[in-house]
Amino acid sequence: MIPAVLAQVGGTRAAPLQLPEVEYSAMAPALILIGGALILLVWVSVVRRRPPWLWAAFSLVTGAAAMGASLWLWFDVRDDGPRRAVADALVVDGFSVFFFVLVSATVILAALLGEGYLRREGFGGPEFYVLMLLSASGAMFMAAANDLIVVFLGLEILSIALYVLAGFHGRRLESREAAMKYFVLGAFSSALFLYGVALVYGATGSTNLVSIAQYLAGNVALENGVLLAGMALLLVGLGFKVAVVPFHTWTPDVYQGAPSPVTGFMASASKVAGFAALLRVFFSTFSTLRLDWQPVVWGLAVVTLLVGSVLAVVQTDIKRMLAYSSINHAGYVLIGLQAGTANGISGALFYLLAYTFMVLGSFAVITVVGRRGDAHHSLDTYRGLAARRPTLAFAFTVFLLAQAGVPFTTGFLAKFYVVSAAVEEGSYALALIGMLAAVVAAFFYLRVTVLMYMTPASAEEVTEGAPPAQPRLRLPATTGVAVAVAVAFTLAFGLLPSPMIRFARQATLLM
Amino acid sequence: MGVGSDFPILSTIVAVPVLAAVVVALLPRSRPDLIRNVGLAASLAVGVLTVVLAIDFEAGVPGYQFVSEHRWIEDFGISWILGVDGISLFLVVLSGVLFPIALYGPKVHKDLKSYVAWMLVLEAGCIGSFLSLDLFLFFLFFEITLVPMYFIIGGWGYENRVYASVKFFLYTLFGSAFMLVGMLALVYLSAKGRAPVTFDIRELADRGAVAGNTARWIFLAFVAAFAVKVPLFPVHTWLPDAHTEAPTAGSVILAGVLLKLGTYGIVRFGLTLFPQAAVDLAPLLLTLAVIGIIYGALVATVQKDLKRLVAYSSVAHLGFIVLGTFAFTNQGLSGSVLQMVNHGLSTGALFLLVGMIYERRHTRQIAELNGLQKSMPLLAAVFTVVMLSSIGLPGLNGFVGEFLILIGTFVTHRWWAVVATVGVILAALYLLWAYQRVFHGTPTGDNVGLPDMTRREKTVMAPLVVLIVFLGVYPKPVLDRIDPSVDRLIDHVESRTDYRQPPVAADLGRNVRAAERGIAAQRAAREAEGHQDAGEDHGGAGEGGGEGEHGRVDE
């Protein structure tokens, strides 16, 4: 334990500094990502001439290596069981390795997206990849954290890189605005989170998740106001990251302003990491306080589901629409948490898995349709897309319908999984609200398919002085690969979901 | 027959259209003939398979046949279970017949490739729903039908198509939301404590673990989904829009097959899984059904648009089906199952005919049409037959179904039956009046000199007219297959509840069952002679059970 180590250091001045043993293998995926980022930074300053695809290729290799290390850890955990590392600061269990795998996949897909985008927008350097890799390593630390301080460190590593990424397209005013908003509100929520950590420490005497759980199991606080306040602040801080209503207000603006691949990465990695911490802290650490947080999560889930789906209906910008849709999705993950059972948690994990591919696929399409300047995101841009790019329109339809929860896609099974966990625990009302919110949500997903398939691209002919026929969309090969992978994942595991369900289930059981 | 006992015929029937849809999607857009032929060949193959299924189907066996069972998502207790019994058999055949007709008949004016692919996906979804014996699997098929239908209405429909398609999608999804939660509640409540989680409806019906008030709520959740689909009175408003705006083939399938998912769902899941709740809430549903019959008929009468008129007539006809279902008598339920098929044939045919008129006149306004009989005598003749079937004229299929429904309902719920009978008269009113305005008189303006039916149109209508007449004159082979399963369902309801059929209905039912036991014994004895003789014996006994012909003699 870190406090113990520090006390030891302070107490025995003469003795050599006692460092905890560092099990590098436990952090291997995160270290690979950090190493890759550092190599990129050095490389760009040393070597002058290099082909333009190099950075993307290297990031892909890094992501793949991280994925390989994660899978190796998965089998390791499965055979030898969970273990704690680095003086109990980290835990390597099924749960954290699940997120290692998921974040690695995000990195790979986002790197594929970034390549085409950066080239189109004329950004040569590796900054995008460096920041993305670092941010992803933060996400992994959050998932593996066994200490609130480490959660905070991961959160900051993740967020600071994301603040910069959001403002990455400096020529676009919206991008800078998004970065600023995200930074100010993000810093605010980090502060709340930190204060929550402090209060929990004050109430329980530890920041270590296991120690807190043990303390709470062994002691009943008659006056637990401080503890509850700390727990609430943790919920606010993490709720901000995962865009839970009412801490969601930054989401539409930032999603809209940030460069499209960054939005995709933000919507997946950042939300996934936030939920990793949220699920672990509330499900396993505060499990004894379940009766206190369950009603709160219930309420948050309801407002998140309803606000997300209803406000998405009135959006006219596809990225804002998907921002509200991602809020709506957060509500479903909360349904899983609210159930408070192993089934609920594995449902939440499966949801995040399905969601990651759907949302990254969607933003891949949006990146392409946004065209040069990343500015064409009004819903009208999608008019008649099916006639111009049938395959792209079909892929987007798959992502949208999957998000709406149409059968034979992972999106349907994800909703089914969390809702069944809720029903199993008797939360019928919440389950019903979730499904009804899905009906509202289906409306705005359908609206896009209506535009793509059923509306001719005749806006130009009607309005005078508009630009002539829409220019042909360029679909870079790398983006095409990302879209294809996401479609294949969404459909294949929608049809035969057993491997992924088992993955999520084992991850929960090995917690 | 030619099909071996271990040939997975049901899975094949579901898989063929899906594979064909994939093939069509991969074909080049520039080969419309090839695309059409592939689609047609696949749907014809399915049609042939369903007919083979109907012939191979053992009449007199009440349980599920041709069951194929595979594990699918084991963690949730979900399996791929397909099976067919007398209740679903003819709905499968109906789909098998209507889809090739819908694909071949109406002309498609744009993007044939996507159209054919969506139709094939739709066919797989519809047939899959009828065959599923796993609640989860049924829900998947039930929901997936929305997507192709949505694209067909929205992509190939008329002026207001987008509004209609979105409305259709959202209404149905709204109902399904309740059903999904109800379904999960049922599954988990049945699994509490002792048994593993399963979605197998045979197992769930056996367990019958959910009781009283809970069962009523879950039943209502299921009914919410099916009522939208049927559609029952307060939630029917999507139907006129969807039918009117859909392309002809879309309307044919929508009316012919998709609406049956609702009535079939009520029979298969509502009655089987929640017998007590269904009996308790029968008055509510009977009332809604009667309101639908009268309301649908009245509104149909005042329609100006011929297609909308046919659409509202569906509301009335589907009301009859629900009425017969909740009468809880052998005759009523048999009539309902038969009427599902009849309505699919006659309304499907009506939509095809309205589509033909639209092709020629580019209007469906009744006021703008007149005297069509002069220029198109054949079309008028076919229209007459189909219309009379829809009205329920004796000798055509509609009569058999409606008569059974009314007699079955009269025994248990007299006044509902009395009011519903008015609906039969109203059906004559709105259809004959519409016929008079459209076909009679001297043609004026654009109505002069229209070409009569083409060969393609004749080809399409011929099987429908043949079936309409055949089922009206000789429904026995169909009823022979329907009745045992219906009896079993009514027995199931009686064994789980205090409800008993009134002696009249029960006596009739018992006769039928006694006859069947006799046949089973005979069949065992006369294995070599095949089931033809036995079938006839059975039929003779079965007719004593107050079915169509018997009833007519009484009159």
Tab-separated table of N, CA and C in Angstrom, chain A residues 294-345:
chain	number	residue	atom	x	y	z
A	294	GLN	N	-27.803	2.418	-5.427
A	294	GLN	CA	-28.687	1.870	-6.458
A	294	GLN	C	-29.822	2.827	-6.869
A	295	PRO	N	-30.529	3.424	-5.927
A	295	PRO	CA	-31.594	4.347	-6.350
A	295	PRO	C	-31.053	5.532	-7.140
A	296	VAL	N	-29.870	6.006	-6.734
A	296	VAL	CA	-29.289	7.141	-7.451
A	296	VAL	C	-28.975	6.740	-8.889
A	297	VAL	N	-28.363	5.564	-9.036
A	297	VAL	CA	-28.035	5.096	-10.383
A	297	VAL	C	-29.311	4.871	-11.184
A	298	TRP	N	-30.340	4.395	-10.509
A	298	TRP	CA	-31.628	4.201	-11.178
A	298	TRP	C	-32.107	5.531	-11.764
A	299	GLY	N	-32.080	6.558	-10.916
A	299	GLY	CA	-32.546	7.870	-11.385
A	299	GLY	C	-31.682	8.399	-12.515
A	300	LEU	N	-30.363	8.257	-12.351
A	300	LEU	CA	-29.465	8.741	-13.401
A	300	LEU	C	-29.723	7.991	-14.708
A	301	ALA	N	-29.938	6.695	-14.605
A	301	ALA	CA	-30.172	5.911	-15.814
A	301	ALA	C	-31.421	6.407	-16.528
A	302	VAL	N	-32.477	6.659	-15.746
A	302	VAL	CA	-33.733	7.093	-16.378
A	302	VAL	C	-33.544	8.429	-17.090
A	303	VAL	N	-32.983	9.408	-16.386
A	303	VAL	CA	-32.855	10.717	-17.055
A	303	VAL	C	-31.876	10.619	-18.209
A	304	THR	N	-30.829	9.809	-18.068
A	304	THR	CA	-29.867	9.693	-19.165
A	304	THR	C	-30.525	9.090	-20.399
A	305	LEU	N	-31.293	8.046	-20.181
A	305	LEU	CA	-31.970	7.409	-21.311
A	305	LEU	C	-32.920	8.383	-21.998
A	306	LEU	N	-33.705	9.076	-21.167
A	306	LEU	CA	-34.749	9.910	-21.764
A	306	LEU	C	-34.156	11.161	-22.403
A	307	VAL	N	-33.293	11.848	-21.670
A	307	VAL	CA	-32.718	13.077	-22.222
A	307	VAL	C	-31.912	12.753	-23.478
A	308	GLY	N	-31.114	11.691	-23.397
A	308	GLY	CA	-30.300	11.339	-24.562
A	308	GLY	C	-31.147	11.092	-25.785
A	309	SER	N	-32.202	10.305	-25.629
A	309	SER	CA	-32.956	9.952	-26.834
A	309	SER	C	-33.842	11.106	-27.291
A	310	VAL	N	-34.444	11.813	-26.352
A	310	VAL	CA	-35.377	12.868	-26.779
A	310	VAL	C	-34.629	14.032	-27.412
A	311	LEU	N	-33.529	14.440	-26.804
A	311	LEU	CA	-32.827	15.602	-27.364
A	311	LEU	C	-32.139	15.260	-28.681
A	312	ALA	N	-31.816	14.005	-28.886
A	312	ALA	CA	-31.202	13.639	-30.161
A	312	ALA	C	-32.179	13.859	-31.312
A	313	VAL	N	-33.460	13.753	-31.009
A	313	VAL	CA	-34.457	13.857	-32.067
A	313	VAL	C	-34.427	15.230	-32.729
A	314	VAL	N	-34.132	16.272	-31.956
A	314	VAL	CA	-34.248	17.624	-32.517
A	314	VAL	C	-32.932	18.127	-33.106
A	315	GLN	N	-31.904	17.291	-33.150
A	315	GLN	CA	-30.619	17.774	-33.669
A	315	GLN	C	-30.634	17.828	-35.201
A	316	THR	N	-29.869	18.762	-35.731
A	316	THR	CA	-29.751	18.828	-37.185
A	316	THR	C	-28.336	18.527	-37.639
A	317	ASP	N	-27.455	18.282	-36.669
A	317	ASP	CA	-26.062	17.999	-36.994
A	317	ASP	C	-25.806	16.550	-36.596
A	318	ILE	N	-25.222	15.807	-37.512
A	318	ILE	CA	-25.098	14.370	-37.254
A	318	ILE	C	-24.223	14.111	-36.035
A	319	LYS	N	-23.177	14.941	-35.848
A	319	LYS	CA	-22.296	14.667	-34.710
A	319	LYS	C	-22.966	15.004	-33.397
A	320	ARG	N	-23.761	16.060	-33.401
A	320	ARG	CA	-24.522	16.368	-32.178
A	320	ARG	C	-25.524	15.258	-31.909
A	321	MET	N	-26.125	14.777	-32.978
A	321	MET	CA	-27.106	13.718	-32.820
A	321	MET	C	-26.457	12.484	-32.192
A	322	LEU	N	-25.288	12.121	-32.726
A	322	LEU	CA	-24.627	10.942	-32.168
A	322	LEU	C	-24.112	11.221	-30.757
A	323	ALA	N	-23.842	12.491	-30.454
A	323	ALA	CA	-23.446	12.820	-29.082
A	323	ALA	C	-24.589	12.476	-28.134
A	324	TYR	N	-25.801	12.915	-28.497
A	324	TYR	CA	-26.942	12.571	-27.637
A	324	TYR	C	-27.193	11.074	-27.653
A	325	SER	N	-26.959	10.468	-28.802
A	325	SER	CA	-27.138	9.021	-28.848
A	325	SER	C	-26.145	8.329	-27.921
A	326	SER	N	-24.932	8.874	-27.837
A	326	SER	CA	-23.958	8.243	-26.932
A	326	SER	C	-24.360	8.456	-25.481
A	327	ILE	N	-25.043	9.567	-25.211
A	327	ILE	CA	-25.575	9.766	-23.854
A	327	ILE	C	-26.624	8.694	-23.565
A	328	ASN	N	-27.473	8.496	-24.560
A	328	ASN	CA	-28.501	7.473	-24.445
A	328	ASN	C	-27.873	6.102	-24.164
A	329	HIS	N	-26.794	5.804	-24.887
A	329	HIS	CA	-26.124	4.517	-24.670
A	329	HIS	C	-25.588	4.403	-23.247
A	330	ALA	N	-25.078	5.526	-22.723
A	330	ALA	CA	-24.564	5.487	-21.352
A	330	ALA	C	-25.666	5.051	-20.403
A	331	GLY	N	-26.897	5.463	-20.711
A	331	GLY	CA	-28.020	5.059	-19.867
A	331	GLY	C	-28.180	3.548	-19.816
A	332	TYR	N	-27.944	2.894	-20.959
A	332	TYR	CA	-28.100	1.435	-20.967
A	332	TYR	C	-27.030	0.763	-20.127
A	333	VAL	N	-25.804	1.298	-20.191
A	333	VAL	CA	-24.755	0.707	-19.368
A	333	VAL	C	-25.114	0.878	-17.894
A	334	LEU	N	-25.721	2.032	-17.575
A	334	LEU	CA	-26.131	2.248	-16.190
A	334	LEU	C	-27.209	1.254	-15.771
A	335	ILE	N	-28.057	0.841	-16.718
A	335	ILE	CA	-29.059	-0.188	-16.384
A	335	ILE	C	-28.339	-1.436	-15.879
A	336	GLY	N	-27.247	-1.790	-16.566
A	336	GLY	CA	-26.480	-2.956	-16.136
A	336	GLY	C	-25.908	-2.765	-14.745
A	337	LEU	N	-25.373	-1.557	-14.492
A	337	LEU	CA	-24.791	-1.288	-13.172
A	337	LEU	C	-25.880	-1.311	-12.109
A	338	GLN	N	-27.029	-0.737	-12.447
A	338	GLN	CA	-28.101	-0.640	-11.470
A	338	GLN	C	-28.551	-2.019	-10.999
A	339	ALA	N	-28.509	-2.986	-11.907
A	339	ALA	CA	-28.903	-4.337	-11.505
A	339	ALA	C	-28.005	-4.822	-10.369
A	340	GLY	N	-26.720	-4.405	-10.402
A	340	GLY	CA	-25.830	-4.720	-9.295
A	340	GLY	C	-25.508	-6.195	-9.171
A	341	THR	N	-25.678	-6.951	-10.260
A	341	THR	CA	-25.360	-8.372	-10.228
A	341	THR	C	-24.236	-8.657	-11.215
A	342	ALA	N	-23.683	-9.843	-11.104
A	342	ALA	CA	-22.640	-10.226	-12.053
A	342	ALA	C	-23.189	-10.180	-13.479
A	343	ASN	N	-24.443	-10.597	-13.622
A	343	ASN	CA	-25.057	-10.543	-14.941
A	343	ASN	C	-25.154	-9.111	-15.459
A	344	GLY	N	-25.514	-8.212	-14.564
A	344	GLY	CA	-25.623	-6.811	-14.957
A	344	GLY	C	-24.288	-6.267	-15.402
A	345	ILE	N	-23.230	-6.612	-14.654
A	345	ILE	CA	-21.909	-6.088	-15.003
A	345	ILE	C	-21.445	-6.689	-16.328
